[in-house]
C-alpha positions as YAML, in Angstrom:
chain: A
units: angstrom
residues:
- id: 1
  name: MET
  ca: [81.77, 20.64, 62.76]
- id: 2
  name: ALA
  ca: [78.42, 19.13, 62.06]
- id: 3
  name: ARG
  ca: [77.36, 18.87, 58.41]
- id: 4
  name: LYS
  ca: [74.26, 20.77, 57.30]
- id: 5
  name: PRO
  ca: [71.33, 18.40, 56.64]
- id: 6
  name: GLN
  ca: [70.85, 17.74, 52.95]
- id: 7
  name: ASP
  ca: [67.75, 19.38, 51.43]
- id: 8
  name: LEU
  ca: [65.89, 16.49, 49.82]
- id: 9
  name: THR
  ca: [63.43, 18.79, 48.02]
- id: 10
  name: SER
  ca: [66.11, 20.30, 45.80]
- id: 11
  name: TYR
  ca: [68.65, 18.80, 43.53]
- id: 12
  name: HIS
  ca: [71.16, 20.99, 41.73]
- id: 13
  name: GLY
  ca: [68.78, 23.92, 41.93]
- id: 14
  name: HIS
  ca: [65.73, 21.96, 40.71]
- id: 15
  name: HIS
  ca: [62.72, 21.18, 42.83]
- id: 16
  name: VAL
  ca: [62.25, 17.52, 43.50]
- id: 17
  name: VAL
  ca: [58.57, 16.51, 43.39]
- id: 18
  name: SER
  ca: [57.63, 14.46, 46.35]
- id: 19
  name: GLY
  ca: [55.30, 11.50, 46.33]
- id: 20
  name: ALA
  ca: [52.63, 13.52, 48.13]
- id: 21
  name: GLU
  ca: [52.84, 16.33, 45.56]
- id: 22
  name: LEU
  ca: [52.71, 13.82, 42.68]
- id: 23
  name: GLN
  ca: [49.65, 12.15, 44.18]
- id: 24
  name: THR
  ca: [48.01, 15.55, 44.62]
- id: 25
  name: GLN
  ca: [48.69, 16.33, 40.95]
- id: 26
  name: PHE
  ca: [47.18, 13.01, 39.88]
- id: 27
  name: ASP
  ca: [44.17, 13.62, 42.10]
- id: 28
  name: ASP
  ca: [43.64, 17.08, 40.59]
- id: 29
  name: GLU
  ca: [43.84, 15.73, 37.05]
- id: 30
  name: ALA
  ca: [41.44, 12.90, 37.90]
- id: 31
  name: ARG
  ca: [38.96, 15.37, 39.38]
- id: 32
  name: GLU
  ca: [39.19, 17.60, 36.30]
- id: 33
  name: ALA
  ca: [38.66, 14.59, 34.02]
- id: 34
  name: ALA
  ca: [35.67, 13.46, 36.09]
- id: 35
  name: THR
  ca: [34.21, 16.97, 36.04]
- id: 36
  name: ALA
  ca: [34.65, 17.21, 32.26]
- id: 37
  name: SER
  ca: [33.07, 13.76, 31.81]
- id: 38
  name: ARG
  ca: [30.08, 14.72, 33.94]
- id: 39
  name: ARG
  ca: [29.71, 17.99, 32.03]
- id: 40
  name: TRP
  ca: [29.78, 16.17, 28.68]
- id: 41
  name: ARG
  ca: [27.21, 13.62, 29.90]
- id: 42
  name: ARG
  ca: [24.92, 16.44, 31.00]
- id: 43
  name: ILE
  ca: [25.27, 18.07, 27.58]
- id: 44
  name: ARG
  ca: [24.48, 14.81, 25.79]
- id: 45
  name: HIS
  ca: [21.49, 14.13, 28.04]
- id: 46
  name: GLY
  ca: [20.24, 17.66, 27.46]
- id: 47
  name: VAL
  ca: [20.50, 17.29, 23.68]
- id: 48
  name: ALA
  ca: [18.76, 13.89, 23.76]
- id: 49
  name: ILE
  ca: [15.91, 15.22, 25.91]
- id: 50
  name: SER
  ca: [15.54, 18.26, 23.63]
- id: 51
  name: LEU
  ca: [15.30, 16.05, 20.53]
- id: 52
  name: LEU
  ca: [12.75, 13.80, 22.24]
- id: 53
  name: VAL
  ca: [10.62, 16.79, 23.18]
- id: 54
  name: VAL
  ca: [10.78, 18.11, 19.60]
- id: 55
  name: LEU
  ca: [9.75, 14.71, 18.20]
- id: 56
  name: LEU
  ca: [6.87, 14.38, 20.66]
- id: 57
  name: LEU
  ca: [5.66, 17.89, 19.88]
- id: 58
  name: GLY
  ca: [5.97, 17.26, 16.14]
- id: 59
  name: GLY
  ca: [4.06, 13.99, 16.40]
- id: 60
  name: GLY
  ca: [1.34, 15.64, 18.44]
- id: 61
  name: VAL
  ca: [0.98, 18.49, 15.95]
- id: 62
  name: ALA
  ca: [0.87, 16.04, 13.02]
- id: 63
  name: ALA
  ca: [-1.76, 13.89, 14.75]
- id: 64
  name: TRP
  ca: [-3.85, 16.96, 15.50]
- id: 65
  name: ALA
  ca: [-3.57, 18.10, 11.87]
- id: 66
  name: VAL
  ca: [-4.70, 14.68, 10.58]
- id: 67
  name: LEU
  ca: [-7.62, 14.48, 13.02]
- id: 68
  name: THR
  ca: [-8.82, 17.97, 12.16]
- id: 69
  name: GLY
  ca: [-8.44, 17.42, 8.43]
- id: 70
  name: ARG
  ca: [-5.67, 19.98, 7.98]
- id: 71
  name: LEU
  ca: [-3.28, 17.27, 6.83]
- id: 72
  name: SER
  ca: [-4.15, 14.33, 4.59]
- id: 73
  name: VAL
  ca: [-2.18, 11.11, 4.70]
- id: 74
  name: PRO
  ca: [-1.78, 9.39, 1.32]
- id: 75
  name: GLN
  ca: [-3.16, 5.86, 1.37]
- id: 76
  name: PRO
  ca: [-1.33, 2.96, -0.23]
- id: 77
  name: ALA
  ca: [-2.73, 2.06, -3.59]
- id: 78
  name: GLY
  ca: [-4.61, -1.20, -3.74]
- id: 79
  name: LYS
  ca: [-4.86, -3.52, -6.68]
- id: 80
  name: ALA
  ca: [-5.57, -1.27, -9.62]
- id: 81
  name: THR
  ca: [-8.88, -1.59, -11.42]
- id: 82
  name: GLU
  ca: [-8.47, 0.32, -14.65]
- id: 83
  name: ALA
  ca: [-12.13, 1.24, -15.03]
- id: 84
  name: VAL
  ca: [-11.82, 4.90, -14.15]
- id: 85
  name: THR
  ca: [-11.75, 5.66, -17.86]
- id: 86
  name: CYS
  ca: [-13.96, 3.63, -20.16]
- id: 87
  name: PRO
  ca: [-12.12, 2.09, -23.12]
- id: 88
  name: SER
  ca: [-12.73, 4.13, -26.23]
- id: 89
  name: GLY
  ca: [-13.26, 2.99, -29.76]
- id: 90
  name: SER
  ca: [-15.46, 0.45, -31.46]
- id: 91
  name: TYR
  ca: [-15.19, -3.34, -31.23]
- id: 92
  name: ASP
  ca: [-16.20, -6.08, -33.61]
- id: 93
  name: TYR
  ca: [-18.50, -8.85, -32.44]
- id: 94
  name: LEU
  ca: [-16.30, -11.94, -32.10]
- id: 95
  name: PRO
  ca: [-17.29, -15.55, -32.76]
- id: 96
  name: PRO
  ca: [-18.50, -16.76, -29.32]
- id: 97
  name: GLU
  ca: [-16.08, -19.71, -29.33]
- id: 98
  name: LYS
  ca: [-13.22, -17.18, -29.13]
- id: 99
  name: VAL
  ca: [-14.58, -15.75, -25.88]
- id: 100
  name: THR
  ca: [-13.35, -17.51, -22.70]
- id: 101
  name: VAL
  ca: [-15.58, -16.62, -19.76]
- id: 102
  name: THR
  ca: [-15.83, -17.47, -16.05]
- id: 103
  name: VAL
  ca: [-19.31, -16.97, -14.59]
- id: 104
  name: PHE
  ca: [-19.73, -15.83, -10.96]
- id: 105
  name: ASN
  ca: [-22.96, -15.80, -8.98]
- id: 106
  name: ALA
  ca: [-23.29, -12.69, -6.81]
- id: 107
  name: GLY
  ca: [-27.08, -12.56, -7.01]
- id: 108
  name: GLY
  ca: [-27.96, -14.77, -4.10]
- id: 109
  name: ARG
  ca: [-29.90, -17.25, -6.26]
- id: 110
  name: GLU
  ca: [-28.61, -20.77, -5.87]
- id: 111
  name: GLY
  ca: [-27.32, -22.34, -9.07]
- id: 112
  name: LEU
  ca: [-27.49, -19.09, -11.08]
- id: 113
  name: ALA
  ca: [-23.88, -19.20, -12.30]
- id: 114
  name: ALA
  ca: [-24.21, -22.82, -13.46]
- id: 115
  name: GLN
  ca: [-27.48, -22.05, -15.23]
- id: 116
  name: ILE
  ca: [-26.11, -19.05, -17.13]
- id: 117
  name: GLY
  ca: [-22.89, -20.94, -17.84]
- id: 118
  name: ASP
  ca: [-24.90, -23.68, -19.55]
- id: 119
  name: GLU
  ca: [-26.83, -21.11, -21.57]
- id: 120
  name: LEU
  ca: [-23.59, -19.48, -22.71]
- id: 121
  name: LYS
  ca: [-22.18, -22.87, -23.67]
- id: 122
  name: ALA
  ca: [-25.26, -23.40, -25.80]
- id: 123
  name: ARG
  ca: [-24.34, -20.17, -27.60]
- id: 124
  name: LYS
  ca: [-20.82, -21.58, -28.20]
- id: 125
  name: PHE
  ca: [-19.05, -19.41, -25.60]
- id: 126
  name: ALA
  ca: [-16.01, -21.10, -24.01]
- id: 127
  name: VAL
  ca: [-17.12, -21.27, -20.37]
- id: 128
  name: LYS
  ca: [-14.02, -21.92, -18.28]
- id: 129
  name: ASP
  ca: [-15.58, -22.20, -14.83]
- id: 130
  name: VAL
  ca: [-18.45, -21.09, -12.57]
- id: 131
  name: GLY
  ca: [-18.38, -19.97, -8.96]
- id: 132
  name: ASN
  ca: [-19.63, -17.53, -6.36]
- id: 133
  name: GLU
  ca: [-18.50, -14.02, -5.55]
- id: 134
  name: ARG
  ca: [-19.46, -11.19, -3.25]
- id: 135
  name: LEU
  ca: [-20.34, -8.05, -5.20]
- id: 136
  name: THR
  ca: [-22.25, -4.86, -4.45]
- id: 137
  name: MET
  ca: [-23.48, -3.00, -7.49]
- id: 138
  name: GLY
  ca: [-26.47, -1.43, -9.16]
- id: 139
  name: ALA
  ca: [-25.90, -3.07, -12.51]
- id: 140
  name: ALA
  ca: [-27.51, -6.35, -13.52]
- id: 141
  name: ALA
  ca: [-24.03, -7.76, -14.13]
- id: 142
  name: VAL
  ca: [-20.38, -6.75, -14.33]
- id: 143
  name: LEU
  ca: [-17.92, -7.83, -17.02]
- id: 144
  name: ARG
  ca: [-14.19, -7.77, -16.17]
- id: 145
  name: SER
  ca: [-11.20, -8.26, -18.42]
- id: 146
  name: GLY
  ca: [-7.73, -6.99, -19.14]
- id: 147
  name: PHE
  ca: [-6.78, -4.82, -22.09]
- id: 148
  name: GLY
  ca: [-6.51, -7.85, -24.38]
- id: 149
  name: GLY
  ca: [-10.01, -9.05, -23.52]
- id: 150
  name: GLU
  ca: [-11.96, -5.91, -24.37]
- id: 151
  name: ALA
  ca: [-13.35, -7.24, -27.66]
- id: 152
  name: ALA
  ca: [-14.35, -10.48, -25.93]
- id: 153
  name: ALA
  ca: [-16.05, -8.48, -23.17]
- id: 154
  name: PHE
  ca: [-17.89, -6.41, -25.78]
- id: 155
  name: THR
  ca: [-19.16, -9.58, -27.44]
- id: 156
  name: LEU
  ca: [-20.36, -11.02, -24.14]
- id: 157
  name: GLN
  ca: [-21.89, -7.70, -23.07]
- id: 158
  name: ARG
  ca: [-24.19, -7.75, -26.08]
- id: 159
  name: ASN
  ca: [-25.63, -10.97, -24.63]
- id: 160
  name: VAL
  ca: [-26.05, -9.58, -21.07]
- id: 161
  name: PRO
  ca: [-28.54, -6.69, -20.90]
- id: 162
  name: GLY
  ca: [-27.85, -4.08, -18.23]
- id: 163
  name: SER
  ca: [-24.22, -5.12, -17.72]
- id: 164
  name: VAL
  ca: [-21.30, -2.72, -17.25]
- id: 165
  name: TYR
  ca: [-17.62, -3.21, -18.04]
- id: 166
  name: LEU
  ca: [-14.64, -2.90, -15.69]
- id: 167
  name: ARG
  ca: [-11.04, -3.30, -16.80]
- id: 168
  name: ASP
  ca: [-8.59, -5.08, -14.51]
- id: 169
  name: GLY
  ca: [-4.90, -5.93, -14.68]
- id: 170
  name: ARG
  ca: [-4.97, -9.44, -16.13]
- id: 171
  name: SER
  ca: [-2.73, -10.17, -19.11]
- id: 172
  name: ASP
  ca: [-4.83, -12.72, -21.00]
- id: 173
  name: ALA
  ca: [-8.04, -12.25, -23.01]
- id: 174
  name: SER
  ca: [-10.38, -14.02, -20.60]
- id: 175
  name: VAL
  ca: [-13.53, -12.38, -19.25]
- id: 176
  name: ASP
  ca: [-15.35, -12.61, -15.91]
- id: 177
  name: LEU
  ca: [-19.13, -12.34, -15.86]
- id: 178
  name: VAL
  ca: [-20.42, -11.46, -12.38]
- id: 179
  name: LEU
  ca: [-24.20, -11.78, -12.08]
- id: 180
  name: GLY
  ca: [-25.77, -9.41, -9.57]
- id: 181
  name: PRO
  ca: [-29.12, -9.38, -7.71]
- id: 182
  name: ASN
  ca: [-30.73, -7.36, -10.53]
- id: 183
  name: PHE
  ca: [-29.81, -9.82, -13.24]
- id: 184
  name: LYS
  ca: [-32.86, -11.23, -15.05]
- id: 185
  name: ALA
  ca: [-31.80, -13.22, -18.08]
- id: 186
  name: LEU
  ca: [-29.53, -13.28, -21.12]
- id: 187
  name: ALA
  ca: [-30.70, -11.48, -24.23]
- id: 188
  name: ASP
  ca: [-32.68, -13.57, -26.68]
- id: 189
  name: PRO
  ca: [-30.10, -15.06, -29.09]
- id: 190
  name: GLY
  ca: [-32.22, -14.02, -32.05]
- id: 191
  name: VAL
  ca: [-32.10, -10.32, -31.16]
- id: 192
  name: VAL
  ca: [-28.46, -9.96, -30.01]
- id: 193
  name: ASP
  ca: [-26.94, -6.95, -31.77]
- id: 194
  name: GLN
  ca: [-23.78, -8.16, -33.54]
- id: 195
  name: THR
  ca: [-22.83, -4.87, -35.19]
- id: 196
  name: PRO
  ca: [-19.60, -3.13, -34.07]
- id: 197
  name: GLY
  ca: [-19.89, -0.77, -31.12]
- id: 198
  name: PRO
  ca: [-18.38, 0.50, -27.86]
- id: 199
  name: LEU
  ca: [-18.23, -1.04, -24.43]
- id: 200
  name: VAL
  ca: [-20.73, 0.23, -21.85]
- id: 201
  name: CYS
  ca: [-19.08, 1.18, -18.56]
- id: 202
  name: THR
  ca: [-21.84, 3.06, -16.73]
- id: 203
  name: LEU
  ca: [-25.40, 2.37, -15.72]
- id: 204
  name: PRO
  ca: [-28.16, 4.05, -17.71]
- id: 205
  name: GLU
  ca: [-28.73, 6.44, -14.78]
- id: 206
  name: ALA
  ca: [-25.00, 7.30, -14.90]
- id: 207
  name: THR
  ca: [-24.39, 5.69, -11.51]
- id: 208
  name: ALA
  ca: [-20.96, 4.08, -11.34]
- id: 209
  name: PRO
  ca: [-21.11, 0.51, -9.97]
- id: 210
  name: ALA
  ca: [-19.28, -0.13, -6.70]
- id: 211
  name: THR
  ca: [-17.53, -3.47, -6.44]
- id: 212
  name: SER
  ca: [-15.72, -5.41, -3.77]
- id: 213
  name: ALA
  ca: [-13.60, -8.39, -4.72]
- id: 214
  name: GLY
  ca: [-14.53, -11.78, -3.49]
- id: 215
  name: GLY
  ca: [-13.74, -15.45, -4.09]
...
């Protein structure tokens, strides 16, 4: 009697997975993984595009607000010139030899700084140097110093009619004297007021001088 062919798809009541079925399973899992990967990429791309659109819209709105004046952009602070508030109090007139000054010519007259420097030396002021500078102002001259040079600036100011004082950030007691186009001459040494008093920081017509730093 012929033997019944053995069923190769079953073993002791359990289904035996064939190579074709196993390959099909692997193919299904690979397709599912690929589908999930594509779905995740689409989600990420969608989020990235949405963020980009939001940023572009925000930038456009901000630019429009700045251009129309609805939004102001704070500007970086430049080198501070502490002349917004004039120094208060009264200063004593110092001996001129205690006043170290650098004279700058911003008046357009050749040799003006050297000339005034020599005149100040004759009055015993310690003239450190002379040079040229670009300066736009309505005052005859501008005096600049740090906090420690205010008394020296006051002393020099009494010798320079029509000058105004500006405080800057230097740490020593030196003073700059910048001669403008309206400068005429130093005060007569015989009539210089040497009594205590305040610094003058504004023009007689109460017009604040505008300055631009130079060399």
